[in-house]
Every structure is written in structure tokens, then in C-alpha cells.
């Protein structure tokens, strides 16, 4: 037996360690199964592994991931051999591509063996380089060691002409003008990249179950501060490949338990731009009572009053609460319009609102410099704003509208008493140092 240098000895220790672990895994009682145990002798197991490695094919793109009965070729294409594209793809995995294998599932232990690392690289990588110390570690017979290294390195060697298959769904769609030009076609179904799927799976698993995110979630649940970052992937779906036998698809698919994550592919949720209901109408109050908040509160109030409640404290409190819901909704309605439009919007010819509602909803117009185009209107606007009658006029219009809606809801008896009550309850914001007192005028 030749004397091994320190580096070759490291290789041999790694190889012997894998074989011993494999033996312990498969043989529960090696002493009672001496014949089976002989298969795990160092040279015997390596010779068998070198023979069985040709039953496997290294791959980055897997045919059976598209369909379990696909008979096309799986491909091994290093990322550096792929064109750089703007889309996310296998070409982005340079330097960190995980190698997958397809073939006889009974030979997958050979691939696990070749993934054993020495000095930060796999035995497969050292075999591809024809490393002399690896050869020395494999066998004292130089010819045998050379043959085994070539056999192991052949795992990633090209395996003839690549072939597609109907079940791989390699459909090309003509997007250009000339069907004789390859560049005028678009491939609708790329070959499934197991390498990319594996990297994405590892990232998502780390996000979901990694230590950093776990600490962040614990801090959140305990309402404690946390200085680190928190990542999450919303709307994930899972596609299981291979059913109960994920190893029949590929080795990496087996390591993932057949789990392949799918990101949410959903259209954006558009938020409609708010369009204040102030143009081409004589009042905004009809639009106000169609808002969700006002409509719901009004229905509650109508139903409560129609129930003919007893005249007691509880009734007054319930009615007051419902009236306040409507009043607060009116304040929010007005505030939204004011914040959505620039000062002076009521000058627009399409604004047909009553002057009191213009003063209510466009109060900042009174502070703008006079516009020659609207000179007379601006002067009337400022005078009316300073006079201060407009909050009462808005309140009276509100009371009339509310009474009309209550009658429509079946409360035919509402009249002046309710009208005066609504005028007193409505809240109209005015730019005055003290709240403007509601002055009830005779119902029109």
C-alpha cells in the first residue's frame, strides 16, 4: 500500500467516513449479516459506485418536473453557459448552483457520496479536475483510480443529443413576422429549473423557519422591540411533485419532499382614485347619504324609530348615539373633500352647488387673491363667508334631506319637530374662533 500524503489522507478519511455511515444506515446488525457487510468494504463499495454512477445523470433542468411521464432529456447547463436575461432565472446562480440528478433512484447514494465535501468542494468537483490526491485516496492501483475518477466525473458530462417530448409542453409561439426565424418565436413553457427551485426553496424555508425571523416573530407576539429585519413572502402556494415518491422526479426534489413553492401571481389591487362629488350637482348631501357610513347609520336610525321605542333614558341614549354617527360621518365627508381638492375649486363652471355648500367645502377660497376671471364671484364669496350665515343654511339643507330620506324609509310622520332637532344636531365646521350656533329657520 502506497504512503498517502496529508491531503490524500484527508480525502480517504472523508470517503471512508461516508461508506461507514452508509453501512450503519443500511445494516442494523452487521455481525449477523457478514455477506451484506462485505459490500461496504472500502474498495468493493467504490468499485460498485463507479459502476452505478452511469445510471445517473446530473441536471439543472428536470424533464419529469413538468410531467411524470415525460420522456425527454433532462439538461445540465451551468449558469455561466446561459444567456444573461433581465428576468430571474438559472443564469443568476453563478457560483452557487445546486446540482440535481435524475435516473435510477437506487443509485442516488452515489450522488450523495459525490456531494461529500473536502476543503470546501465536493468530491464531484475534485473528480472533474482530475485531482491527483483524490485518485491516490481512491485506490493504490493508478489505473483503477483513474477509471473511477473518470466515471465519477462523467456524471456531469453531456449525454448525447437533447430531446424534447410532447408532455414537456415545449410550445413555441410565433411573436414575430417570419416563421423561419428562431428569434421570432417565444417559448411558452421553459424546462423546469430544479436548481433555481432549490435555491428559492432554501431562501423561503430560511425566511419561514430561520432563527432571525423566529426571533422577530417572538418579539412581535411578546410586544417587545426587535432591531433586526423581518422578511415574509405573502400568498405562497405549494406544488407537490412526484406524489409519494418525489425521488422519481429528481434527487433535489426528494430532498425538498416534493415541495416546490409558487409565488403569488395576482393582478394588483387597484385603489380607485377618490373623486369628490362636487361637480354637475346642486348639492353634495344626496351623495353624502349614499356613503357607507351615512347609509348604514341612517338605516339603523330609521329601523330604531320605526320600532316605536319607549320614551325613556335608554331610548334617548340610543337615538343620540345614532345621530352622532351621522354627524361624525358628515364631518369626515367634508374633510375628505377639502383635503382632496385645491383651494378655489368651486370657481369651476361645472360646480353648480348652492353658495352655502361652496362656502362649507371650499373655505380656503376666501383667502385666495381675487381672480380677474372670477372677480365678482370672488367678492360675493368673501362677503358671504364673512357674514357667517352659511353654516346654518347647510344645516337646514341637511335637515330637509334627512327628513325626506326618513319619510322614504317609512317614517311618514316626521316634520318640523324633527327638522328643528336635526338642525341643532348637525356639525358644520367653520373657521371661527367659537362654534357657530345653529339658528333654526322656518322649514321651507
Tab-separated table of C-alpha atoms in Angstrom:
chain	number	residue	atom	x	y	z
A	1	UNK	CA	0.000	0.000	0.000
A	2	UNK	CA	1.424	3.349	-1.023
A	3	UNK	CA	2.053	6.033	1.542
A	4	UNK	CA	-0.528	8.861	1.347
A	5	UNK	CA	0.333	12.483	1.888
A	6	UNK	CA	-1.712	14.519	4.351
A	7	UNK	CA	-4.150	15.860	1.764
A	8	UNK	CA	-4.796	12.443	0.188
A	9	UNK	CA	-5.289	11.059	3.690
A	10	UNK	CA	-7.986	13.717	4.241
A	11	UNK	CA	-9.761	12.525	1.106
A	12	UNK	CA	-9.564	8.912	2.228
A	13	UNK	CA	-10.935	9.739	5.672
A	14	UNK	CA	-13.898	11.566	4.127
A	15	UNK	CA	-14.618	8.678	1.750
A	16	UNK	CA	-14.269	6.020	4.462
A	17	UNK	CA	-16.498	8.059	6.754
A	18	UNK	CA	-19.270	8.195	4.170
A	19	UNK	CA	-19.076	4.445	3.478
A	20	UNK	CA	-19.138	3.643	7.205
A	21	UNK	CA	-22.164	5.893	7.727
A	22	UNK	CA	-23.893	4.249	4.784
A	23	UNK	CA	-23.179	0.816	6.257
A	24	UNK	CA	-24.573	1.797	9.656
A	25	UNK	CA	-27.671	3.188	7.981
A	26	UNK	CA	-28.408	0.055	5.952
A	27	UNK	CA	-27.230	-2.757	8.236
A	28	UNK	CA	-28.949	-2.868	11.585
A	29	UNK	CA	-26.878	-5.845	12.767
A	30	UNK	CA	-23.749	-6.176	10.582
A	31	UNK	CA	-22.343	-9.043	12.666
A	32	UNK	CA	-25.284	-11.293	11.709
A	33	UNK	CA	-25.109	-10.304	8.027
A	34	UNK	CA	-21.469	-10.756	7.155
A	35	UNK	CA	-22.121	-11.221	3.435
A	36	UNK	CA	-24.034	-7.926	3.173
A	37	UNK	CA	-21.362	-6.195	5.238
A	38	UNK	CA	-18.714	-7.150	2.671
A	39	UNK	CA	-20.394	-4.805	0.170
A	40	UNK	CA	-19.261	-1.925	2.345
A	41	UNK	CA	-15.565	-2.741	2.203
A	42	UNK	CA	-13.735	0.357	1.006
A	43	UNK	CA	-12.616	-0.862	-2.437
A	44	UNK	CA	-15.713	-3.006	-3.031
A	45	UNK	CA	-18.138	-0.154	-2.416
A	46	UNK	CA	-16.137	2.295	-4.580
A	47	UNK	CA	-15.984	-0.178	-7.457
A	48	UNK	CA	-19.741	-0.665	-7.254
A	49	UNK	CA	-20.320	3.100	-7.045
A	50	UNK	CA	-18.167	3.702	-10.132
A	51	UNK	CA	-20.253	1.092	-11.968
A	52	UNK	CA	-23.619	2.508	-10.855
A	53	UNK	CA	-22.817	6.182	-11.453
A	54	UNK	CA	-23.669	5.813	-15.143
A	55	UNK	CA	-27.269	5.110	-14.054
A	56	UNK	CA	-27.480	8.756	-13.017
A	57	UNK	CA	-27.385	11.995	-14.954
A	58	UNK	CA	-26.544	15.359	-13.456
A	59	UNK	CA	-29.083	18.028	-14.308
A	60	UNK	CA	-30.051	21.586	-13.619
A	61	UNK	CA	-33.330	21.362	-15.568
A	62	UNK	CA	-35.614	18.361	-14.992
A	63	UNK	CA	-37.973	16.889	-17.590
A	64	UNK	CA	-40.201	14.920	-15.207
A	65	UNK	CA	-40.960	18.009	-13.144
A	66	UNK	CA	-43.248	19.116	-15.970
A	67	UNK	CA	-44.945	15.711	-16.275
A	68	UNK	CA	-44.118	12.439	-14.542
A	69	UNK	CA	-44.319	10.542	-17.845
A	70	UNK	CA	-42.250	12.997	-19.877
A	71	UNK	CA	-39.661	11.082	-21.869
A	72	UNK	CA	-37.480	13.997	-22.902
A	73	UNK	CA	-33.982	14.867	-21.784
A	74	UNK	CA	-33.096	16.499	-18.514
A	75	UNK	CA	-30.362	19.073	-19.031
A	76	UNK	CA	-27.207	20.005	-17.181
A	77	UNK	CA	-26.395	23.591	-18.133
A	78	UNK	CA	-24.051	25.542	-15.838
A	79	UNK	CA	-25.289	29.106	-15.227
A	80	UNK	CA	-22.226	30.621	-16.922
A	81	UNK	CA	-23.283	28.906	-20.164
A	82	UNK	CA	-26.730	30.518	-20.129
A	83	UNK	CA	-27.539	33.899	-21.700
A	84	UNK	CA	-27.968	36.762	-19.252
A	85	UNK	CA	-31.548	37.961	-19.214
A	86	UNK	CA	-33.454	40.611	-17.326
A	87	UNK	CA	-35.823	38.014	-15.846
A	88	UNK	CA	-34.952	35.926	-12.795
A	89	UNK	CA	-33.533	32.618	-13.939
A	90	UNK	CA	-30.871	29.940	-13.539
A	91	UNK	CA	-28.301	32.251	-15.133
A	92	UNK	CA	-28.274	34.210	-11.856
A	93	UNK	CA	-26.969	31.231	-9.834
A	94	UNK	CA	-23.333	31.580	-10.850
A	95	UNK	CA	-21.113	30.165	-8.141
A	96	UNK	CA	-23.953	28.645	-6.116
A	97	UNK	CA	-25.822	26.319	-8.465
A	98	UNK	CA	-27.028	23.143	-6.695
A	99	UNK	CA	-26.563	20.095	-8.924
A	100	UNK	CA	-29.509	17.753	-9.243
A	101	UNK	CA	-29.553	14.202	-10.620
A	102	UNK	CA	-32.114	12.027	-12.365
A	103	UNK	CA	-32.084	8.326	-13.133
A	104	UNK	CA	-32.221	5.140	-11.108
A	105	UNK	CA	-33.348	6.031	-7.587
A	106	UNK	CA	-31.420	3.004	-6.268
A	107	UNK	CA	-28.174	4.718	-7.304
A	108	UNK	CA	-28.829	8.026	-5.574
A	109	UNK	CA	-26.442	7.082	-2.759
A	110	UNK	CA	-23.612	7.521	-5.294
A	111	UNK	CA	-24.665	11.127	-5.823
A	112	UNK	CA	-24.782	11.693	-2.067
A	113	UNK	CA	-21.265	10.278	-1.928
A	114	UNK	CA	-20.043	12.677	-4.623
A	115	UNK	CA	-21.542	15.583	-2.672
A	116	UNK	CA	-19.193	14.844	0.244
A	117	UNK	CA	-17.048	17.925	0.763
A	118	UNK	CA	-13.302	18.179	1.208
A	119	UNK	CA	-11.638	21.583	1.528
A	120	UNK	CA	-14.903	23.313	0.705
A	121	UNK	CA	-15.512	21.482	-2.584
A	122	UNK	CA	-17.421	18.306	-3.405
A	123	UNK	CA	-15.746	15.079	-4.459
A	124	UNK	CA	-17.521	15.560	-7.797
A	125	UNK	CA	-15.786	18.900	-8.285
A	126	UNK	CA	-12.399	17.366	-7.448
A	127	UNK	CA	-13.130	14.458	-9.821
A	128	UNK	CA	-13.913	16.900	-12.637
A	129	UNK	CA	-10.480	18.435	-12.066
A	130	UNK	CA	-8.820	15.004	-12.027
A	131	UNK	CA	-7.265	15.763	-8.646
A	132	UNK	CA	-4.177	13.607	-8.034
A	133	UNK	CA	-4.689	13.321	-4.270
A	134	UNK	CA	-8.281	12.164	-4.798
A	135	UNK	CA	-7.000	9.460	-7.171
A	136	UNK	CA	-4.454	8.347	-4.620
A	137	UNK	CA	-7.115	8.198	-1.935
A	138	UNK	CA	-9.492	6.156	-4.069
A	139	UNK	CA	-7.106	3.288	-4.860
A	140	UNK	CA	-3.481	2.212	-4.718
A	141	UNK	CA	-3.902	0.984	-8.288
A	142	UNK	CA	-3.305	4.039	-10.536
A	143	UNK	CA	-5.250	2.593	-13.482
A	144	UNK	CA	-8.241	1.725	-11.315
A	145	UNK	CA	-8.175	5.111	-9.596
A	146	UNK	CA	-8.057	6.877	-12.980
A	147	UNK	CA	-11.036	4.851	-14.240
A	148	UNK	CA	-13.072	5.585	-11.131
A	149	UNK	CA	-12.354	9.323	-11.279
A	150	UNK	CA	-13.412	9.429	-14.948
A	151	UNK	CA	-16.570	7.503	-14.109
A	152	UNK	CA	-17.487	9.871	-11.309
A	153	UNK	CA	-16.657	12.966	-13.388
A	154	UNK	CA	-18.840	11.573	-16.182
A	155	UNK	CA	-21.886	12.382	-14.075
A	156	UNK	CA	-21.868	15.942	-15.438
A	157	UNK	CA	-20.642	15.089	-18.940
A	158	UNK	CA	-23.032	15.739	-21.867
A	159	UNK	CA	-25.161	12.681	-22.599
A	160	UNK	CA	-25.836	12.835	-26.331
A	161	UNK	CA	-28.349	14.962	-28.197
A	162	UNK	CA	-31.060	16.564	-26.068
A	163	UNK	CA	-34.595	15.555	-26.948
A	164	UNK	CA	-37.937	17.087	-26.110
A	165	UNK	CA	-41.232	15.297	-25.573
A	166	UNK	CA	-44.890	16.152	-26.035
A	167	UNK	CA	-45.508	16.021	-22.280
A	168	UNK	CA	-42.708	18.538	-21.644
A	169	UNK	CA	-45.011	21.096	-23.315
A	170	UNK	CA	-42.180	22.779	-25.205
A	171	UNK	CA	-44.570	25.004	-27.116
A	172	UNK	CA	-43.218	27.877	-29.199
A	173	UNK	CA	-45.447	30.792	-30.100
A	174	UNK	CA	-44.838	32.972	-33.126
A	175	UNK	CA	-44.464	36.536	-31.914
A	176	UNK	CA	-42.715	37.991	-34.945
A	177	UNK	CA	-43.414	38.081	-38.653
A	178	UNK	CA	-41.127	35.384	-40.044
A	179	UNK	CA	-41.786	31.750	-39.002
A	180	UNK	CA	-38.401	30.779	-40.477
A	181	UNK	CA	-36.540	32.855	-37.875
A	182	UNK	CA	-35.965	31.379	-34.404
A	183	UNK	CA	-35.863	34.822	-32.833
A	184	UNK	CA	-39.458	35.433	-33.936
A	185	UNK	CA	-40.707	32.705	-31.581
A	186	UNK	CA	-41.330	32.778	-27.844
A	187	UNK	CA	-41.056	29.630	-25.705
A	188	UNK	CA	-44.195	29.361	-23.570
A	189	UNK	CA	-43.001	26.543	-21.283
A	190	UNK	CA	-39.299	26.573	-20.326
A	191	UNK	CA	-37.791	23.366	-18.946
A	192	UNK	CA	-38.272	23.273	-15.169
A	193	UNK	CA	-35.156	24.560	-13.403
A	194	UNK	CA	-34.668	22.333	-10.382
A	195	UNK	CA	-31.543	24.295	-9.474
A	196	UNK	CA	-33.431	27.587	-9.262
A	197	UNK	CA	-36.356	25.957	-7.457
A	198	UNK	CA	-33.961	24.547	-4.857
A	199	UNK	CA	-32.296	27.911	-4.179
A	200	UNK	CA	-35.697	29.595	-3.865
A	201	UNK	CA	-36.924	26.811	-1.571
A	202	UNK	CA	-33.906	27.265	0.708
A	203	UNK	CA	-34.475	31.030	0.871
A	204	UNK	CA	-38.174	30.658	1.701
A	205	UNK	CA	-37.519	27.959	4.290
A	206	UNK	CA	-34.960	30.202	5.982
A	207	UNK	CA	-37.454	33.057	5.946
A	208	UNK	CA	-40.247	30.950	7.399
A	209	UNK	CA	-38.294	28.928	9.938
A	210	UNK	CA	-34.884	30.619	10.247
A	211	UNK	CA	-33.538	31.856	13.544
A	212	UNK	CA	-33.679	35.554	12.682
A	213	UNK	CA	-37.314	35.543	11.600
A	214	UNK	CA	-38.255	33.323	14.531
A	215	UNK	CA	-36.752	35.859	16.943
A	216	UNK	CA	-38.596	38.668	15.168
A	217	UNK	CA	-41.937	36.847	15.408
A	218	UNK	CA	-41.388	36.040	19.084
A	219	UNK	CA	-40.623	39.689	19.777
A	220	UNK	CA	-43.800	40.703	17.938
A	221	UNK	CA	-46.003	38.307	19.892
A	222	UNK	CA	-44.415	39.395	23.175
A	223	UNK	CA	-44.739	43.075	22.144
A	224	UNK	CA	-41.005	43.565	22.588
A	225	UNK	CA	-38.636	45.711	20.468
A	226	UNK	CA	-36.530	43.977	17.812
A	227	UNK	CA	-33.605	45.565	15.963
A	228	UNK	CA	-33.219	43.055	13.136
A	229	UNK	CA	-35.004	42.803	9.800
A	230	UNK	CA	-38.074	40.667	9.176
A	231	UNK	CA	-38.867	39.073	5.814
A	232	UNK	CA	-42.032	37.434	4.610
A	233	UNK	CA	-43.480	36.022	1.401
A	234	UNK	CA	-47.212	36.590	1.121
A	235	UNK	CA	-49.625	34.365	-0.752
A	236	UNK	CA	-47.328	31.370	-1.243
A	237	UNK	CA	-48.696	28.206	-2.815
A	238	UNK	CA	-47.132	24.740	-2.818
A	239	UNK	CA	-46.977	22.314	-5.734
A	240	UNK	CA	-46.048	18.738	-4.795
A	241	UNK	CA	-44.020	16.931	-7.462
A	242	UNK	CA	-43.677	13.160	-7.545
A	243	UNK	CA	-46.554	12.282	-5.245
A	244	UNK	CA	-45.483	9.725	-2.650
A	245	UNK	CA	-42.193	9.111	-4.500
A	246	UNK	CA	-40.553	12.507	-5.028
A	247	UNK	CA	-37.205	10.801	-5.669
A	248	UNK	CA	-38.597	9.576	-9.002
A	249	UNK	CA	-38.521	13.171	-10.232
A	250	UNK	CA	-35.026	14.037	-9.032
A	251	UNK	CA	-32.728	13.945	-6.015
A	252	UNK	CA	-33.204	17.599	-5.058
A	253	UNK	CA	-36.950	17.217	-5.418
A	254	UNK	CA	-36.677	14.320	-2.960
A	255	UNK	CA	-34.678	16.475	-0.543
A	256	UNK	CA	-37.456	19.053	-0.702
A	257	UNK	CA	-40.035	16.349	-0.026
A	258	UNK	CA	-41.569	17.190	-3.397
A	259	UNK	CA	-42.365	20.724	-2.194
A	260	UNK	CA	-41.981	23.450	-4.808
A	261	UNK	CA	-43.090	26.921	-3.809
A	262	UNK	CA	-45.089	29.134	-6.124
A	263	UNK	CA	-45.151	32.890	-5.626
A	264	UNK	CA	-48.468	34.682	-5.777
A	265	UNK	CA	-49.199	35.651	-9.379
A	266	UNK	CA	-52.095	38.014	-8.909
A	267	UNK	CA	-53.173	41.240	-10.559
A	268	UNK	CA	-52.502	44.357	-8.485
A	269	UNK	CA	-55.224	45.544	-6.174
A	270	UNK	CA	-56.035	48.958	-7.530
A	271	UNK	CA	-57.302	51.601	-5.177
A	272	UNK	CA	-59.762	53.759	-7.039
A	273	UNK	CA	-58.910	57.423	-7.033
A	274	UNK	CA	-61.372	59.363	-4.936
A	275	UNK	CA	-63.485	61.733	-6.998
A	276	UNK	CA	-65.263	64.253	-4.771
A	277	UNK	CA	-68.972	64.535	-5.747
A	278	UNK	CA	-68.962	68.311	-6.178
A	279	UNK	CA	-69.429	68.931	-9.904
A	280	UNK	CA	-72.584	68.949	-12.007
A	281	UNK	CA	-74.876	68.728	-8.995
A	282	UNK	CA	-76.752	71.271	-6.853
A	283	UNK	CA	-75.974	69.599	-3.509
A	284	UNK	CA	-73.477	67.126	-2.097
A	285	UNK	CA	-75.849	65.950	0.632
A	286	UNK	CA	-77.525	63.334	-1.559
A	287	UNK	CA	-74.067	61.886	-2.270
A	288	UNK	CA	-73.219	62.024	1.428
A	289	UNK	CA	-76.180	59.867	2.418
A	290	UNK	CA	-75.047	57.246	-0.130
A	291	UNK	CA	-71.677	56.799	1.568
A	292	UNK	CA	-71.345	53.545	3.509
A	293	UNK	CA	-71.032	55.188	6.914
A	294	UNK	CA	-74.001	57.538	6.473
A	295	UNK	CA	-76.198	54.941	4.760
A	296	UNK	CA	-75.676	52.333	7.496
A	297	UNK	CA	-76.221	54.843	10.304
A	298	UNK	CA	-79.366	56.184	8.626
A	299	UNK	CA	-80.794	52.659	8.218
A	300	UNK	CA	-80.137	51.933	11.884
A	301	UNK	CA	-81.826	55.173	12.924
A	302	UNK	CA	-84.870	54.556	10.706
A	303	UNK	CA	-85.308	50.998	11.985
A	304	UNK	CA	-84.972	52.150	15.575
A	305	UNK	CA	-87.526	54.945	15.204
A	306	UNK	CA	-89.965	52.659	13.346
A	307	UNK	CA	-89.861	50.251	16.291
A	308	UNK	CA	-91.654	52.940	18.354
A	309	UNK	CA	-89.273	52.706	21.336
A	310	UNK	CA	-90.413	53.645	24.809
A	311	UNK	CA	-89.759	57.309	25.804
A	312	UNK	CA	-87.065	56.647	28.383
A	313	UNK	CA	-83.384	57.325	29.017
A	314	UNK	CA	-82.202	54.265	27.115
A	315	UNK	CA	-84.145	55.349	24.045
A	316	UNK	CA	-82.687	58.856	24.173
A	317	UNK	CA	-79.170	57.482	24.558
A	318	UNK	CA	-79.587	55.064	21.647
A	319	UNK	CA	-81.051	57.777	19.400
A	320	UNK	CA	-78.317	60.226	20.366
A	321	UNK	CA	-75.654	57.629	19.539
A	322	UNK	CA	-77.124	57.024	16.076
A	323	UNK	CA	-77.480	60.761	15.421
A	324	UNK	CA	-73.843	61.262	16.363
A	325	UNK	CA	-72.781	58.543	13.911
A	326	UNK	CA	-74.430	60.518	11.103
A	327	UNK	CA	-72.979	63.813	12.341
A	328	UNK	CA	-69.440	62.419	12.582
A	329	UNK	CA	-69.794	60.878	9.127
A	330	UNK	CA	-70.735	64.312	7.772
A	331	UNK	CA	-67.617	65.857	9.313
A	332	UNK	CA	-65.405	63.153	7.760
A	333	UNK	CA	-67.170	63.542	4.406
A	334	UNK	CA	-66.483	67.271	4.339
A	335	UNK	CA	-62.874	66.822	5.499
A	336	UNK	CA	-62.187	64.326	2.697
A	337	UNK	CA	-63.476	66.719	0.050
A	338	UNK	CA	-61.440	69.610	1.468
A	339	UNK	CA	-58.243	67.537	1.535
A	340	UNK	CA	-58.780	66.154	-1.970
A	341	UNK	CA	-59.261	69.412	-3.871
A	342	UNK	CA	-57.154	72.571	-4.171
A	343	UNK	CA	-58.446	75.816	-2.751
A	344	UNK	CA	-60.641	77.630	-5.253
A	345	UNK	CA	-62.096	74.552	-6.917
A	346	UNK	CA	-65.608	75.966	-6.512
A	347	UNK	CA	-64.798	78.585	-9.200
A	348	UNK	CA	-65.138	75.873	-11.859
A	349	UNK	CA	-68.115	76.438	-14.197
A	350	UNK	CA	-69.203	72.833	-13.625
A	351	UNK	CA	-69.622	73.490	-9.897
A	352	UNK	CA	-73.365	74.100	-9.505
A	353	UNK	CA	-73.530	73.767	-5.714
A	354	UNK	CA	-75.505	76.214	-3.655
A	355	UNK	CA	-73.347	79.068	-2.340
A	356	UNK	CA	-73.617	77.843	1.268
A	357	UNK	CA	-72.174	74.438	0.299
A	358	UNK	CA	-69.362	76.086	-1.651
A	359	UNK	CA	-68.530	78.140	1.449
A	360	UNK	CA	-68.666	74.996	3.596
A	361	UNK	CA	-66.476	72.801	1.410
A	362	UNK	CA	-64.107	75.377	-0.145
A	363	UNK	CA	-63.411	77.754	2.765
A	364	UNK	CA	-59.796	78.423	1.703
A	365	UNK	CA	-61.094	80.194	-1.394
A	366	UNK	CA	-61.874	83.155	0.862
A	367	UNK	CA	-58.134	83.603	1.487
A	368	UNK	CA	-57.043	83.482	-2.163
A	369	UNK	CA	-56.183	86.618	-4.143
A	370	UNK	CA	-59.035	87.758	-6.337
A	371	UNK	CA	-59.008	86.290	-9.819
A	372	UNK	CA	-59.838	88.652	-12.682
A	373	UNK	CA	-61.831	85.915	-14.383
A	374	UNK	CA	-63.993	85.380	-11.288
A	375	UNK	CA	-63.709	88.850	-9.767
A	376	UNK	CA	-67.396	89.418	-8.985
A	377	UNK	CA	-67.948	85.850	-7.768
A	378	UNK	CA	-64.887	86.040	-5.502
A	379	UNK	CA	-66.124	89.237	-3.875
A	380	UNK	CA	-69.585	87.755	-3.249
A	381	UNK	CA	-67.942	84.608	-1.900
A	382	UNK	CA	-65.796	86.522	0.615
A	383	UNK	CA	-68.705	88.693	1.739
A	384	UNK	CA	-70.952	85.673	2.275
A	385	UNK	CA	-68.209	83.829	4.127
A	386	UNK	CA	-67.617	86.795	6.437
A	387	UNK	CA	-71.368	87.225	7.066
A	388	UNK	CA	-71.406	83.736	8.556
A	389	UNK	CA	-74.936	82.589	7.753
A	390	UNK	CA	-73.781	79.695	5.579
A	391	UNK	CA	-73.326	77.065	8.372
A	392	UNK	CA	-76.989	77.480	9.338
A	393	UNK	CA	-78.056	77.218	5.712
A	394	UNK	CA	-76.083	73.980	5.278
A	395	UNK	CA	-77.613	72.590	8.487
A	396	UNK	CA	-81.116	73.394	7.242
A	397	UNK	CA	-80.455	71.730	3.871
A	398	UNK	CA	-79.113	68.714	5.761
A	399	UNK	CA	-82.252	68.533	7.942
A	400	UNK	CA	-84.525	68.690	4.898
A	401	UNK	CA	-82.579	65.911	3.166
A	402	UNK	CA	-82.604	63.712	6.265
A	403	UNK	CA	-86.339	64.165	6.791
A	404	UNK	CA	-87.003	63.234	3.169
A	405	UNK	CA	-84.979	60.047	3.497
A	406	UNK	CA	-86.717	59.069	6.747
A	407	UNK	CA	-90.103	59.516	5.074
A	408	UNK	CA	-88.908	57.340	2.202
A	409	UNK	CA	-87.916	54.725	4.791
A	410	UNK	CA	-91.482	54.648	6.130
A	411	UNK	CA	-91.482	57.328	8.847
A	412	UNK	CA	-94.216	59.462	7.296
A	413	UNK	CA	-94.844	61.427	10.488
A	414	UNK	CA	-91.519	63.281	10.605
A	415	UNK	CA	-91.952	67.031	10.293
A	416	UNK	CA	-90.983	70.372	11.786
A	417	UNK	CA	-90.089	68.975	15.209
A	418	UNK	CA	-87.601	66.528	13.718
A	419	UNK	CA	-86.387	69.178	11.284
A	420	UNK	CA	-85.522	71.558	14.120
A	421	UNK	CA	-83.836	68.723	16.014
A	422	UNK	CA	-81.635	67.764	13.045
A	423	UNK	CA	-80.583	71.386	12.549
A	424	UNK	CA	-79.416	71.550	16.140
A	425	UNK	CA	-77.517	68.228	15.867
A	426	UNK	CA	-75.619	68.721	12.631
A	427	UNK	CA	-71.972	69.700	12.926
A	428	UNK	CA	-70.651	72.127	10.326
A	429	UNK	CA	-67.008	73.135	10.633
A	430	UNK	CA	-66.493	76.867	10.320
A	431	UNK	CA	-63.352	78.966	10.515
A	432	UNK	CA	-64.499	80.975	13.532
A	433	UNK	CA	-62.879	81.344	16.952
A	434	UNK	CA	-66.008	79.930	18.625
A	435	UNK	CA	-68.513	77.351	17.353
A	436	UNK	CA	-71.320	78.850	15.296
A	437	UNK	CA	-74.649	78.378	16.988
A	438	UNK	CA	-77.292	76.729	14.825
A	439	UNK	CA	-80.150	79.141	14.180
A	440	UNK	CA	-83.297	77.278	13.206
A	441	UNK	CA	-85.259	78.948	10.448
A	442	UNK	CA	-88.756	78.046	9.459
A	443	UNK	CA	-88.826	74.905	7.320
A	444	UNK	CA	-89.271	75.661	3.648
